Short mmCIF file of C-alpha atoms and ligand atoms in Angstrom, two decimals:
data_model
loop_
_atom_site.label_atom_id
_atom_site.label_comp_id
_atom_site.label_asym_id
_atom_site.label_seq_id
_atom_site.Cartn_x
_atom_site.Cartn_y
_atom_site.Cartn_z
CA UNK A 658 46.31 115.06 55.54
CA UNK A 659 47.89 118.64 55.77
CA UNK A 660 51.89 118.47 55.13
CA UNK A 661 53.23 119.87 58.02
CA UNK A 662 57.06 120.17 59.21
CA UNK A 663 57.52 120.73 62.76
CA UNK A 664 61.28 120.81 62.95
CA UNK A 665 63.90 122.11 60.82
CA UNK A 666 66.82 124.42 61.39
CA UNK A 667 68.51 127.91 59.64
CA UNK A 668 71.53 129.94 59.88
CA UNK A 669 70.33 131.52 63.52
CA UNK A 670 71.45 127.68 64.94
CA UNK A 671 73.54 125.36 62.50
CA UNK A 672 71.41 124.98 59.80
CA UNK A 673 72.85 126.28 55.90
CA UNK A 674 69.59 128.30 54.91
CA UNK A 675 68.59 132.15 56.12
CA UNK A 676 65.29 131.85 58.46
CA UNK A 677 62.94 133.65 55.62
CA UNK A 678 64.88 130.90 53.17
CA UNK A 679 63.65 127.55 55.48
CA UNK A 680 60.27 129.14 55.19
CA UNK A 681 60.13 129.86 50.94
CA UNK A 682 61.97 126.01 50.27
CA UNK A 683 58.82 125.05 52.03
CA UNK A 684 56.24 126.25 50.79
CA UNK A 685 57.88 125.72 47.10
CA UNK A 686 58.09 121.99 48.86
CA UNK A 687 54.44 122.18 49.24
CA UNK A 688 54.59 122.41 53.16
CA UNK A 689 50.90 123.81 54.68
CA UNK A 690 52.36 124.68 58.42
CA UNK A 691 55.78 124.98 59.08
CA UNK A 692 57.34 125.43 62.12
CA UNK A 693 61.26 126.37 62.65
CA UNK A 694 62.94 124.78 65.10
CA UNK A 695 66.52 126.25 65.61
CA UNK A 696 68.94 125.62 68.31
CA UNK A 697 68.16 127.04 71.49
CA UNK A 698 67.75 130.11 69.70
CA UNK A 699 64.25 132.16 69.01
CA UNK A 700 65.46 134.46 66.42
CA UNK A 701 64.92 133.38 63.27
CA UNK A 702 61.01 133.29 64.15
CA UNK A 703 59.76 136.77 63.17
CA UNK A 704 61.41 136.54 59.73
CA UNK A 705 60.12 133.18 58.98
CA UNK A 706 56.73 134.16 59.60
CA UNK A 707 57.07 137.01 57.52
CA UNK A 708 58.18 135.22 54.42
CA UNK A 709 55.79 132.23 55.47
CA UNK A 710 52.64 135.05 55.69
CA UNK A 711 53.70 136.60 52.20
CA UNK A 712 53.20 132.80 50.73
CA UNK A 713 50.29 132.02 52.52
CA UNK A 714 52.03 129.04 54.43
CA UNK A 715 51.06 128.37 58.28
CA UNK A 716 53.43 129.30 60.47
CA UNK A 717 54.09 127.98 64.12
CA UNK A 718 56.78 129.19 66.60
CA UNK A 719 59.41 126.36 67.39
CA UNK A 720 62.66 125.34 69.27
CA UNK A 721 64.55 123.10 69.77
CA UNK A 722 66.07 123.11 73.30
CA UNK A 723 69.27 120.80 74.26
CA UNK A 724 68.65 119.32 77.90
CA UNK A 725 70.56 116.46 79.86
CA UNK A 726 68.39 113.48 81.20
CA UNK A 727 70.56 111.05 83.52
CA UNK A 728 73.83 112.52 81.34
CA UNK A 729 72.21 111.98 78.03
CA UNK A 730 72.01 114.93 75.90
CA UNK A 731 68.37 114.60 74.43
CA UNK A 732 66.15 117.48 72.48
CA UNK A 733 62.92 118.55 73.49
CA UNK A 734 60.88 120.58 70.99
CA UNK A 735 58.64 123.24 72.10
CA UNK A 736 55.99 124.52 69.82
CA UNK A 737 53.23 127.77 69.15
CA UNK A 738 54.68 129.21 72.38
CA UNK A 739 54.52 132.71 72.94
CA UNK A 740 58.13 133.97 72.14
CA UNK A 741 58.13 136.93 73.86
CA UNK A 742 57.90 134.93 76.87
CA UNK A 743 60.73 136.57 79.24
CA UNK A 744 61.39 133.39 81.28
CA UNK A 745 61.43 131.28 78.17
CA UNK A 746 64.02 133.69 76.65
CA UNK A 747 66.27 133.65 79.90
CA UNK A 748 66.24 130.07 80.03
CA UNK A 749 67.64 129.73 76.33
CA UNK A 750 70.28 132.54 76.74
CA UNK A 751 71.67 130.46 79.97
CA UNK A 752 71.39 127.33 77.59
CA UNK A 753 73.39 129.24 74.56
CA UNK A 754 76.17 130.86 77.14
CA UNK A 755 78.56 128.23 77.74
CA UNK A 756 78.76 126.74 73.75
CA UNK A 757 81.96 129.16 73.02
CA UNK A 758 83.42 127.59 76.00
CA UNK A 759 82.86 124.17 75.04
CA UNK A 760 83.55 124.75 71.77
CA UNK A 761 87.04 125.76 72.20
CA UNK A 762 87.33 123.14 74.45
CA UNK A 763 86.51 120.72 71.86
CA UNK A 764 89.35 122.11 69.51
CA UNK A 765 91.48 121.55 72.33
CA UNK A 766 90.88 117.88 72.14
CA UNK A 767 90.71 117.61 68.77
CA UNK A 768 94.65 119.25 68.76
CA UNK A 769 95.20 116.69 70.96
CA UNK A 770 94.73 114.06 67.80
CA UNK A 771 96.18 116.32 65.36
CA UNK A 772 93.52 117.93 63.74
CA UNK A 773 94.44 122.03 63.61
CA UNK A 774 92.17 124.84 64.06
CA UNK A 775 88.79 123.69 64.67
CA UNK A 776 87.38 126.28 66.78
CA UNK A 777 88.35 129.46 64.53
CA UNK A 778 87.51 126.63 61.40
CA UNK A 779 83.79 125.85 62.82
CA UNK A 780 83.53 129.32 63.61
CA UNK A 781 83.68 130.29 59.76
CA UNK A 782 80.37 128.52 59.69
CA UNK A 783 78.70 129.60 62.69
CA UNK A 784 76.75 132.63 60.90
CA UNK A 785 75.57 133.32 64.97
CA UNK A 786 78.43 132.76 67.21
CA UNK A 787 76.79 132.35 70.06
CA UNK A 788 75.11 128.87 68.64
CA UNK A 789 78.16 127.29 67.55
CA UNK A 790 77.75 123.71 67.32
CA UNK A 791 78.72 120.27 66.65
CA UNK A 792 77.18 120.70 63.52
CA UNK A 793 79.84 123.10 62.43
CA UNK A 794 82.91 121.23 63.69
CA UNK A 795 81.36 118.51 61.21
CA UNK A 796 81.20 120.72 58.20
CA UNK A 797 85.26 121.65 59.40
CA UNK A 798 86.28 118.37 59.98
CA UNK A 799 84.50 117.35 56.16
CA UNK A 800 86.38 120.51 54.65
CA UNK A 801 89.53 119.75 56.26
CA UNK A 802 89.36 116.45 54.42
CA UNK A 803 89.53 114.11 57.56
CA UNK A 804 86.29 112.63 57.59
CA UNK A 805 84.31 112.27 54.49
CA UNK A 806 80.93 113.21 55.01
CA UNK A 807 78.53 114.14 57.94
CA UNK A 808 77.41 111.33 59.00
CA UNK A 809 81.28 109.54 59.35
CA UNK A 810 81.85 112.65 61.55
CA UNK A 811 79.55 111.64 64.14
CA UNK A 812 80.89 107.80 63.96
CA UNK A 813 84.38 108.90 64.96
CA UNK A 814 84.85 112.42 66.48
CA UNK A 815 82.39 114.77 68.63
CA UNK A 816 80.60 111.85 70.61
CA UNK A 817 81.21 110.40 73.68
CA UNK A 818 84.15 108.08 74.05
CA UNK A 819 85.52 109.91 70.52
CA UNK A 820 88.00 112.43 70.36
CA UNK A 821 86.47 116.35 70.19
CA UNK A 822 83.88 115.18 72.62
CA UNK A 823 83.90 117.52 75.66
CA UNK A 824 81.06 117.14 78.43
CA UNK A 825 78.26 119.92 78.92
CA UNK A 826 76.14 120.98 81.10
CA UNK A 827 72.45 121.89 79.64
CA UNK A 828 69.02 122.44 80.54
CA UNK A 829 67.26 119.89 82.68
CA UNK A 830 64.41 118.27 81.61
CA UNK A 831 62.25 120.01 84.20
CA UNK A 832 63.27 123.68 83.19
CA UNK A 833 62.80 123.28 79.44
CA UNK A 834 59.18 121.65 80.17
CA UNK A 835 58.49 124.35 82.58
CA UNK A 836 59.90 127.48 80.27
CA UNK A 837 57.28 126.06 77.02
CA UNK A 838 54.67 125.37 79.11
CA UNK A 839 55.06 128.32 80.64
CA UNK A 840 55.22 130.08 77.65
CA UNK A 841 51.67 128.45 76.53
CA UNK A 842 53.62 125.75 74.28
CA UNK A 843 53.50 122.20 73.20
CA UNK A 844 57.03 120.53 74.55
CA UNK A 845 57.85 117.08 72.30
CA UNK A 846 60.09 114.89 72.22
CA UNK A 847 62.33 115.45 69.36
CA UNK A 848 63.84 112.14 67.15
CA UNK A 849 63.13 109.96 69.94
CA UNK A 850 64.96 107.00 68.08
CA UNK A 851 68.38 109.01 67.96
CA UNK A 852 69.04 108.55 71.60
CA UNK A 853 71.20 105.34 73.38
CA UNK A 854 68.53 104.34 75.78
CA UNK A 855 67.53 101.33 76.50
CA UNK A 856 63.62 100.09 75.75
CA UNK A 857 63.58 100.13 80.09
CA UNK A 858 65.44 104.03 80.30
CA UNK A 859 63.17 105.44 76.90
CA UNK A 860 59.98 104.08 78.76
CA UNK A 861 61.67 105.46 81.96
CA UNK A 862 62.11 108.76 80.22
CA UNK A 863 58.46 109.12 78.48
CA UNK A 864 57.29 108.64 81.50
CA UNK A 865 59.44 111.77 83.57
CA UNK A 866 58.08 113.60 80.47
CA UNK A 867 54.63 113.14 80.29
CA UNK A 868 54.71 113.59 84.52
CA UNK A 869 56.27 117.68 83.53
CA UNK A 870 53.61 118.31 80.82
CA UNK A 871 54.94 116.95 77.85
CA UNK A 872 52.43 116.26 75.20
CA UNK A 873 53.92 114.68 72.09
CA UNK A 874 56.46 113.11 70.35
CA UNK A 875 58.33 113.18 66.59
CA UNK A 876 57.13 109.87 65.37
CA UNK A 877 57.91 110.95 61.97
CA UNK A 878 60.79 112.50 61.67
CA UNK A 879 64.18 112.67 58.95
CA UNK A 880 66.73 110.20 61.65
CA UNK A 881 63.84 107.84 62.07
CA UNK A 882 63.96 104.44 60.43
CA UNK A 883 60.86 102.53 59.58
CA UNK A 884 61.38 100.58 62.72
CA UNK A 885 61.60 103.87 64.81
CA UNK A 886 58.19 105.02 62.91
CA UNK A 887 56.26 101.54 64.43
CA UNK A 888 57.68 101.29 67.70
CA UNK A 889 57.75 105.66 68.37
CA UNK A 890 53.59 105.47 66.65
CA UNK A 891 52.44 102.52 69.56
CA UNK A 892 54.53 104.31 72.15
CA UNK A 893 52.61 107.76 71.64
CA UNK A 894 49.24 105.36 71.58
CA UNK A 895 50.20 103.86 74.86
CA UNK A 896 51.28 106.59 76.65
CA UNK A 897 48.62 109.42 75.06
CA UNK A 898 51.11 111.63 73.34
CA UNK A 899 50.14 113.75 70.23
CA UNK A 900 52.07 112.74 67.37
CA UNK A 901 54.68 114.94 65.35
CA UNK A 902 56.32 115.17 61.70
CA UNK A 903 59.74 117.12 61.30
CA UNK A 904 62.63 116.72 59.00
CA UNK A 905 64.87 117.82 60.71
CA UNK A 906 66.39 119.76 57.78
CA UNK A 907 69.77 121.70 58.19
CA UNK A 908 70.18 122.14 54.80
CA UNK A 909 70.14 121.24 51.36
CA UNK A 910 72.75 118.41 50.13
CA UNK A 911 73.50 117.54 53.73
CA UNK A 912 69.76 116.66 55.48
CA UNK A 913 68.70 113.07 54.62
CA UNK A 914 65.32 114.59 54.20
CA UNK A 915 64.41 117.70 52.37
CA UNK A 916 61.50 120.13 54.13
CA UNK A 917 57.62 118.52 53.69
CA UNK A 918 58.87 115.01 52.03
CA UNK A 919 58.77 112.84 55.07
CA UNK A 920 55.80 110.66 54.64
CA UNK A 921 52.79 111.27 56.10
CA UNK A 922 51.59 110.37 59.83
CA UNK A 923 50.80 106.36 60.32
CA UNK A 924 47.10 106.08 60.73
CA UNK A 925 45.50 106.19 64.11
CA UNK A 926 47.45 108.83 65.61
CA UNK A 927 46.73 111.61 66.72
CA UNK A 928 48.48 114.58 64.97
CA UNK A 929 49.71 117.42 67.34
CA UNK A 930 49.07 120.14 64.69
CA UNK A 931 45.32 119.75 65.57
CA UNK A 932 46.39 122.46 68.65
CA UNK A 933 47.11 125.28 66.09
P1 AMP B 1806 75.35 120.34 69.70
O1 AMP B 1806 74.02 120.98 69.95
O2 AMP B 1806 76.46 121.34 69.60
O3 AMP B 1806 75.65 119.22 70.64
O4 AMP B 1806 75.31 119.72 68.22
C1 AMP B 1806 74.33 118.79 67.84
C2 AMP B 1806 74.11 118.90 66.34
O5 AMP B 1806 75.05 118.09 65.66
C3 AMP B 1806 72.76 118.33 65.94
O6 AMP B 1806 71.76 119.30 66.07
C4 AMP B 1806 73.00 117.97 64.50
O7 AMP B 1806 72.90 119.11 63.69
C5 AMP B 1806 74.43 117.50 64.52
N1 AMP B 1806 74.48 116.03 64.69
C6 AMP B 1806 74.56 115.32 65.82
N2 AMP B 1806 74.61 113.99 65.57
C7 AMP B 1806 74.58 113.86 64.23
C8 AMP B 1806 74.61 112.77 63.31
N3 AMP B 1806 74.71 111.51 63.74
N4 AMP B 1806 74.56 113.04 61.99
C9 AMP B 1806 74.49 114.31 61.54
N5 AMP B 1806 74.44 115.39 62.35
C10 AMP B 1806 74.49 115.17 63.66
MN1 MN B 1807 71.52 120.66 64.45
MN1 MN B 1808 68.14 117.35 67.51
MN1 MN B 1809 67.04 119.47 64.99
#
């Protein structure tokens, strides 16, 4: 089976690595088709492919777009779209304006609990402004010494009910289904197990997304658990999604998964790469 990795992230959203960097850690990884994946954000994508052509890697357009379902921020995934696509493009730049807001609003909070200077501390990280994320509030809030790795971040601070956690309003589920299928893409459901739904709301939720024109979802991907694999590999069966493999990778020493070493697809499903 080929190795391809559908979602990952570089400097032009929160991830650690230059665009043209995510594509060369690849294909040293042994990835055949990459595709990058960034944070509401297409422009990393020319100088990926560039680097990914020079090695002789496949390379597919990606992004990753943050939507609200029913006040759940969720990601949906939208691949080998045309990214010149002018509605596509003013759909993500109304998704990106708004993040300095919230982000300062966020430090705000956090003051509020005594933690200093978040917003000009994340900032330092945010190598494009304009995508600052929660992602670098985590890396500030590890430096800072007050949490001690990543993943305790996002236990305590920066989601709902914890302090830094300020509301937002994103894309709907609608608009980011219509902008990359509008854009001739492939719109999946990214890390499907990393949302609190219940099995009624999920099945709820698959089912508003297949009615826009979704097509697939990340069975295998870096957040997922074995468990996630099974029960995300009979819900694409049942409901006739294509299947997808991402890592997820922001960036080395902090991703659970490096690029190309999830393992493969579980049998019997039906990869989406086959589109490409
Ligand atoms: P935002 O788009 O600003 O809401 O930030 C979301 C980003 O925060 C994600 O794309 C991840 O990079 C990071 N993130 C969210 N939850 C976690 C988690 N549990 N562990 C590690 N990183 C996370
Ligand atoms: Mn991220
Ligand atoms: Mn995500
Ligand atoms: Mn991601």
């Amino acid at each position: 089976m080929l190795n391809c990795d559908l979602h990952c992230h570089s400097t032009c959203s929160d991830g650690l690595l230059s665009a043209a960097d995510v594509a060369r850690r690849a294909a040293a990884n042994g990835v055949d088709m990459l595709a990058l994946t960034d944070h509401d954000d297409l422009d990393g994508l020319p100088s990926a492919r560039r680097a990914a052509d020079e090695l002789g890697m496949a390379f597919v357009n990606g992004v990753e777009i943050s939507i609200e379902w029913e006040a759940l921020q969720i990601h949906i995934v939208g691949l080998a779209f045309n990214s010149s696509d002018p509605v596509l493009n003013s759909g993500l730049a109304g998704v990106r304006s708004g993040r300095i807001e919230r982000a300062q609003r966020m430090s705000i909070e956090l003051a509020k609990v005594g933690i200093a200077g978040a917003f000009e501390g994340a900032m330092r990280y945010a190598a494009n402004p304009n995508l600052i994320s929660r992602a670098h509030f985590a890396r500030y809030l590890v430096e800072s010494g007050v949490c001690k790795d990543m993943r305790s971040v996002f236990e305590s601070y920066l989601v709902p009910g914890r302090p830094g956690y300020v509301d937002h309003r994103w894309a709907s589920l609608a608009d980011s289904l219509a902008w990359i299928i509008g854009a001739g893409g492939v719109a999946t459901v990214a890390h499907p197990g990393r949302y609190k739904l219940s099995r009624g709301d999920m099945r709820r939720f698959l089912g508003d997304f297949r009615d826009l024109g979704g097509q697939a979802i990340e069975v295998m991907s870096g957040s997922h658990t074995p468990e996630h694999v099974d029960l995300y590999g009979r819900l694409a069966r049942e409901y006739g999604f294509l299947a997808s493999r991402g890592s997820d990778f922001h960036g080395p020493g902090e991703s659970y998964v490096d690029l190309g070493k999830l393992a493969p697809l579980p049998e019997g499903l039906k990869p989406v790469w086959l589109l490409f």
